[in-house]
Amino acid sequence: MEDKAQIHEAIKVQGELVRKLKSEKANKEQIDEEVAKLLELKAQLGGDDGKHQFVLKTAKGTRDYNPRQMAIREKVFNTIIGCFKRHGAETIDTPVFELKETLTGKYGEDSKLIYDLKDQGGELLSLRYDLTVPFARYLAMNKITNIKRYHIAKVYRRDNPAMTRGRYREFYQCDFDIAGQYDAMIPDAECLKIVHEILSELELGDFCIKVNDRRILDGMFAVCGVPIDKFRTICSTVDKLDKMAWADVKKEMVNEKGLSEEVADQIGEYVSMQGGMDLAERLLQDQKLSQSKQACAGLSDIKLLFSYLQLLQVTDKVVFDLSLARGLDYYTGVIYEAVLTQTGVGLGSTEAQQEAHAEDSVSVGSVAGGGRYDGLVGMFDPKGRKVPCVGVSIGIERIFSIMEQKAEASAEKVRTTEVQVMVVSAQKNLLQERLKLVSDLWNGGVKAEMMYKKNPKLLSQLQHCEEAGIPLVAILGEQELKDGVVKLRVVSTREEFDICRADLLAEIRRRTSEA
Amino acid sequence: MEDKAQIHEAIKVQGELVRKLKSEKANKEQIDEEVAKLLELKAQLGGDDGKHQFVLKTAKGTRDYNPRQMAIREKVFNTIIGCFKRHGAETIDTPVFELKETLTGKYGEDSKLIYDLKDQGGELLSLRYDLTVPFARYLAMNKITNIKRYHIAKVYRRDNPAMTRGRYREFYQCDFDIAGQYDAMIPDAECLKIVHEILSELELGDFCIKVNDRRILDGMFAVCGVPIDKFRTICSTVDKLDKMAWADVKKEMVNEKGLSEEVADQIGEYVSMQGGMDLAERLLQDQKLSQSKQACAGLSDIKLLFSYLQLLQVTDKVVFDLSLARGLDYYTGVIYEAVLTQTGVGLGSTEAQQEAHAEDSVSVGSVAGGGRYDGLVGMFDPKGRKVPCVGVSIGIERIFSIMEQKAEASAEKVRTTEVQVMVVSAQKNLLQERLKLVSDLWNGGVKAEMMYKKNPKLLSQLQHCEEAGIPLVAILGEQELKDGVVKLRVVSTREEFDICRADLLAEIRRRTSEA
């Protein structure tokens, strides 16, 4: 009973929060989130009352895509897939769940975020956490030693969702990877070229691609005096530098991870360095760092990488940044991450709005990331045979969020269908004639529709065209039928022409191919 | 220990089965299935030995799609999406899992096939079983009263997989639905037009679309004397007529479902009837059946439907078939199902092969199905407000199976990339020049690739083009660089032309747009 009182109290508090947000006209998604919480609380009560209170919502951290969002999603996917295909990639698909043991031991601390399926008899299964581990499993299982493939699919993480910032529990990944034993840095350079192409084409505003190498980080840790068994956990701490100030990162290193102040300070000096090929050259001469063979191998490869990036014309956006660490355990060589440094143009006109957006863009953070993982496939091969891999993953949900904001801010209407012409009737009792005409149009490959009413009003038919952005109307009336013509109306100009039935298909194609 | 001996025995038997299948050159998928079972058995032993034996496989009833299968899948999807868009549909997407209670009470006996997620704290979740229930949940949740949408996504059923026949535990559904209060049979007729268009365009061979109405079935049960609480279960039994003979169906009705012989025989008479609009007219005069108001409403609508189908030019493939029942509980009106009556042309040349394929096609069975479900959305609405819906689902996995068989049988090569031109070098030390050229091509929107080697052999570069079906080769050599040209080679004819660097993009576009 005490429980029930607590829930009542929680409902009261939550209800007030929702009312407050609504009165403040807060972000719709934020309101939806809080309303969902409220409904959940009420449902808990409902159960107690013995009356079934149905909760009408999607699972926590997930969302539906409405037609408008799908239209934007399709546009973004087309750009990304277009780029992957331009670079000659094949595509594969893998199941949404894997044997649980396939995912075990691949994600370090993040393993707790994996969704498991219930044991209903049979195999123990988990939802995929990313596309990289299933890719490595696929390569090992099919004994594939070289492939260039992309894979676009949803992955699942039981993380704390922050949906207003594009962080979901179910989200898309768009991965491009090159597997195979090749000469150093050539496929790696192509991955960066791809990030450059995609972010440029999507017009998300200015961006920066940070590059580093796990071997440089490990060499740096070694020469600074980090014990070898702390390399990965210190690497995770360094990775937080994009969200935390150095002072706090240092505190974590010293207080939580047990480094001495001196060691941490030495690391601090290195991770503040940014530059280009020149920095790699300078560090190759660095008295301390050059003592590490690993660091030198990494630095030489960074030099080589920059020379290729120059030929690929992308050095304008690439920075060698020693603070870049990346969270995942499986990287073995070069790593990279792209961040937006400003949001797209036209988002806000006043200075205050622009400032607000600039802050937003900081919170959006990384929009692409990846690196080299030469050991992962070997973990799946019974004989441990390695297949070197390098790849990149585009952070598509964040890009969707930005594109949706842009679409909302711009006056341009997002069309959710591609209908070219609407078949309408000017008088009653013409359903049969409309069906015949629309059927002819469909058979001729024209995108067409009509209202599912026997006698719709002409005005409501025309109104639908305006709202849905349909460019043409094919009007049937007694007179047109008698004359063997169709009245074709151009919605934007309201011009009307009588077109002979035999010429209609060609005329519609001509008028819609121009658009 | 006894367990272990049993497993050893099982491994022996299974090993022999695999060897036998391989020696008989059995179907690859079948072999893979049996090998997977063998590996699972071996893994059980491994566990006993304390040594971890890693099982390298996908979850039971699921599969990877390789690039070749993906190329076929993309082609099929493009045809289907093209048709949905031609009919003016928007698209939506919903999460792969729903709250468990959203799926509860929607699938009758099949509910046991739903995959549940493990309770890891938080909501109880299940993988979606179809796209229709999430669609209804979406409509109710967003208070949408009319929409025409398609949705292509994977659904999950813990069924007994028969992968060689295209039956998986993870499989795609391609759904098109029209929701809204409209005049009778107009949207229903469009759904059948869509099935007709898609199956014709995919060239899967001849097909037949069976049509019936739940109200006719219910009226028939009533006038034959079936108790009202047995309508749904007798409906499920009638549904088995496409796989079982009438004698066996009758046995189930009498022995398992408790009907009298006489009642069963009366049903047997009706369900043997097939025809067109004429049959509907005849049954409206049927002394017994016409006593049911429900049956008459259904029969009148079938008549109206056929009149619209005539205008839409699809009656050649549509049959009014009283034995069609459909498994799902939620249908309330017209129902339909498309079956292939022969496989595609060119599958086998000898008579024996053709016969074998004819048998295959029987096992393939239904490739599309759907109907009207006017009550489902109301089950989700707090006030029970109904939104009438009608839709169709394309059975895409079976279509993939057929298309793959067709591709295998035909000599035509399936390309897995769209690369237009490969940049190759004729001599050593031209990596930089290749990078510069391929970068120019990518920037110009050309699909291009190069080998990730410093000094690849000319022959192996050309060989790759032949294997991958790349139509053009851009050859760089000392002489070409000196002359400011690129040697463009047409792979199919082995012709070679020197093209000025400035004209290269236009020349490649010209030559690949012809193909």
XYZ file of C-alpha atoms in Angstrom, chain A residues 28 40 43 52-60 62-68 70-71 73-74 82 85-102 106 112 114-121 123 125 127-128 134 137-138 140-142 147-150 154 156 158 169-170 172 176 178 181-184 186-187 189-190 193 197 304 307-308 311-313 379-382 416-419 431-436 438-455, chain B residues 28 40 43 52-60 62-68 70-71 73-74 82 85-102 106 112 114-121 123 125 127-128 134 137-138 140-142 147-150 154 156 158 169-170 172 176 178 181-184 186-187 189-190 193 197 304 307-308 311-313 379-382 416-419 431-436 438-455:
244
model
C 7.733 18.081 -28.621
C 3.948 4.244 -17.304
C -0.220 1.904 -15.764
C -6.176 -3.142 -17.308
C -4.765 0.228 -18.230
C -3.265 -0.124 -21.667
C -0.002 1.731 -22.280
C 0.091 3.035 -25.813
C 3.759 3.720 -26.428
C 6.910 2.408 -28.058
C 9.562 0.727 -25.941
C 11.843 3.010 -23.956
C 12.859 3.725 -29.376
C 10.654 5.691 -31.735
C 8.494 5.371 -34.777
C 9.487 7.205 -37.944
C 6.571 9.052 -39.475
C 6.342 9.591 -43.254
C 8.028 12.981 -43.026
C 11.142 8.650 -43.485
C 11.384 11.029 -46.445
C 15.852 9.378 -43.827
C 15.578 8.139 -47.406
C 25.562 6.604 -53.296
C 28.664 2.518 -54.214
C 30.836 5.163 -55.850
C 33.726 3.579 -53.954
C 32.855 0.154 -55.303
C 31.464 -1.419 -52.150
C 29.295 -4.513 -52.097
C 26.695 -4.898 -49.357
C 25.795 -7.731 -46.984
C 23.199 -8.252 -44.277
C 23.333 -10.249 -41.064
C 20.582 -11.255 -38.605
C 19.438 -8.807 -35.926
C 20.415 -11.313 -33.228
C 23.560 -13.410 -32.838
C 24.502 -16.284 -30.571
C 25.213 -14.641 -27.215
C 28.752 -16.008 -27.175
C 29.520 -14.338 -30.514
C 34.228 -7.912 -27.628
C 26.339 -4.735 -19.892
C 23.716 -5.764 -24.672
C 20.050 -6.841 -24.993
C 19.621 -10.563 -24.363
C 16.667 -12.568 -25.630
C 14.702 -14.646 -23.154
C 15.701 -18.303 -22.944
C 12.646 -19.909 -24.544
C 14.450 -23.203 -25.132
C 20.119 -21.157 -28.261
C 20.719 -15.071 -28.265
C 20.598 -8.389 -30.207
C 23.575 -7.073 -32.151
C 28.812 -9.576 -36.930
C 31.954 -13.316 -37.585
C 30.725 -13.364 -41.204
C 35.592 -15.914 -40.356
C 32.582 -18.166 -40.929
C 32.817 -17.867 -44.707
C 36.041 -7.681 -49.285
C 34.919 -4.056 -49.419
C 31.385 -3.924 -48.072
C 28.853 -1.563 -46.579
C 19.783 -1.090 -36.795
C 20.703 -2.141 -30.032
C 20.447 -0.670 -23.366
C 18.363 2.374 -27.756
C 17.536 1.280 -31.287
C 20.956 2.849 -37.374
C 31.848 0.805 -44.641
C 37.719 -2.814 -46.185
C 46.039 -7.689 -46.538
C 47.046 -4.531 -48.420
C 49.815 -1.950 -48.458
C 49.823 0.383 -45.477
C 45.839 3.022 -48.721
C 42.440 1.633 -47.599
C 42.975 6.890 -46.579
C 39.929 5.881 -48.621
C 37.934 10.295 -48.157
C 32.572 13.143 -49.225
C 52.157 8.224 -44.930
C 50.636 12.115 -47.930
C 47.789 10.021 -49.388
C 46.471 13.333 -53.143
C 42.818 12.643 -52.255
C 42.337 16.372 -51.574
C 39.106 -13.998 -32.578
C 36.473 -15.938 -34.555
C 38.750 -18.140 -36.630
C 39.341 -21.586 -35.112
C 6.158 12.234 -48.318
C 4.917 10.687 -51.570
C 6.046 10.964 -55.181
C 2.575 11.130 -56.743
C -16.045 6.461 -60.230
C -15.817 3.886 -63.019
C -14.167 6.376 -65.369
C -11.680 7.398 -62.674
C -10.808 3.749 -62.005
C -10.246 3.111 -65.707
C -5.954 5.604 -62.942
C -5.445 1.992 -63.998
C -4.147 3.129 -67.387
C -1.764 5.524 -65.666
C -0.447 2.850 -63.293
C 0.013 0.452 -66.212
C 1.964 3.196 -67.973
C 4.276 3.594 -64.977
C 2.874 6.934 -63.828
C 2.626 7.589 -60.087
C -1.041 8.347 -59.640
C -3.816 8.258 -57.111
C -7.512 8.975 -56.686
C -9.861 9.404 -53.748
C -11.518 6.239 -52.413
C -14.974 7.788 -52.558
C -17.765 7.280 -55.060
C -18.543 10.985 -55.356
C 24.135 -26.103 -50.390
C 26.389 -27.668 -32.299
C 30.288 -27.758 -29.156
C 35.829 -23.734 -25.170
C 34.752 -24.879 -28.596
C 33.501 -21.827 -30.429
C 30.418 -22.290 -32.598
C 30.741 -20.175 -35.693
C 27.189 -19.896 -36.973
C 24.158 -17.653 -37.182
C 21.206 -18.241 -34.867
C 18.844 -21.071 -35.794
C 18.431 -17.048 -39.621
C 20.964 -16.411 -42.346
C 23.424 -13.877 -43.639
C 22.856 -12.363 -47.051
C 26.017 -12.357 -49.142
C 26.650 -9.623 -51.740
C 25.141 -11.724 -54.515
C 21.868 -8.651 -51.616
C 22.041 -7.648 -55.283
C 17.233 -8.560 -52.881
C 17.812 -4.958 -53.947
C 8.404 1.221 -57.149
C 5.203 4.537 -54.702
C 3.348 4.417 -57.997
C 0.211 3.982 -55.907
C 1.039 7.044 -53.845
C 2.019 5.350 -50.593
C 4.013 7.019 -47.844
C 6.294 4.892 -45.692
C 6.794 4.585 -41.932
C 9.062 2.571 -39.670
C 8.489 1.148 -36.195
C 10.925 -0.388 -33.688
C 11.914 -4.052 -33.980
C 10.534 -4.702 -30.502
C 7.257 -3.616 -28.903
C 5.948 -3.722 -25.363
C 4.980 -7.345 -24.805
C 1.383 -6.408 -24.045
C 1.045 -4.636 -27.404
C -3.576 -10.488 -31.394
C 3.620 -19.039 -28.653
C 6.672 -14.715 -30.338
C 10.276 -14.011 -29.289
C 10.450 -12.358 -25.865
C 13.406 -10.310 -24.679
C 15.000 -11.187 -21.377
C 13.787 -9.169 -18.387
C 16.902 -7.088 -17.715
C 15.012 -4.592 -15.580
C 9.805 -2.953 -19.624
C 9.540 -6.493 -24.604
C 10.192 -8.854 -31.115
C 7.487 -7.904 -33.609
C 2.661 -2.291 -34.895
C -0.576 0.609 -32.584
C 1.014 3.493 -34.527
C -4.041 4.575 -32.445
C -1.093 6.194 -30.671
C -0.920 9.085 -33.126
C -3.145 6.971 -44.342
C -1.841 4.884 -47.224
C 1.545 3.538 -46.193
C 4.046 0.802 -46.964
C 12.062 -7.874 -40.738
C 10.396 -12.670 -36.065
C 10.042 -18.920 -33.352
C 12.726 -17.298 -38.151
C 13.847 -13.821 -39.236
C 11.158 -9.658 -44.391
C 0.969 -2.002 -48.054
C -4.884 1.703 -46.616
C -13.359 5.320 -43.735
C -14.003 5.026 -47.488
C -16.629 3.687 -49.856
C -16.827 -0.094 -50.015
C -12.405 0.762 -53.634
C -9.213 0.485 -51.518
C -9.589 -3.413 -55.209
C -6.399 -1.330 -55.279
C -4.235 -4.423 -58.382
C 1.345 -5.529 -60.750
C -18.805 -5.019 -56.248
C -16.789 -4.978 -60.980
C -13.939 -2.715 -59.859
C -12.057 -1.716 -64.587
C -8.563 -2.234 -63.143
C -7.965 -5.005 -65.710
C -8.239 -2.626 -29.828
C -5.514 -0.032 -29.152
C -7.661 3.064 -28.828
C -8.577 3.912 -25.217
C 27.502 -7.105 -56.809
C 28.973 -3.634 -57.322
C 28.234 -0.833 -59.771
C 31.851 0.163 -60.456
C 50.439 4.810 -56.799
C 50.356 8.594 -56.381
C 49.093 9.103 -59.909
C 46.406 6.456 -59.430
C 45.255 8.104 -56.189
C 45.046 11.491 -57.895
C 40.636 7.997 -58.737
C 40.043 11.004 -56.476
C 39.163 13.138 -59.522
C 36.748 10.454 -60.683
C 35.051 10.186 -57.278
C 34.771 13.962 -57.097
C 33.161 13.861 -60.531
C 30.570 11.333 -59.357
C 32.038 8.362 -61.233
C 31.938 4.939 -59.565
C 35.582 3.976 -59.526
C 38.070 1.833 -57.686
C 41.738 0.893 -57.631
C 43.796 -1.850 -56.030
C 45.141 -1.146 -52.541
C 48.675 -2.120 -53.513
C 51.677 0.063 -54.272
C 52.671 -1.897 -57.352
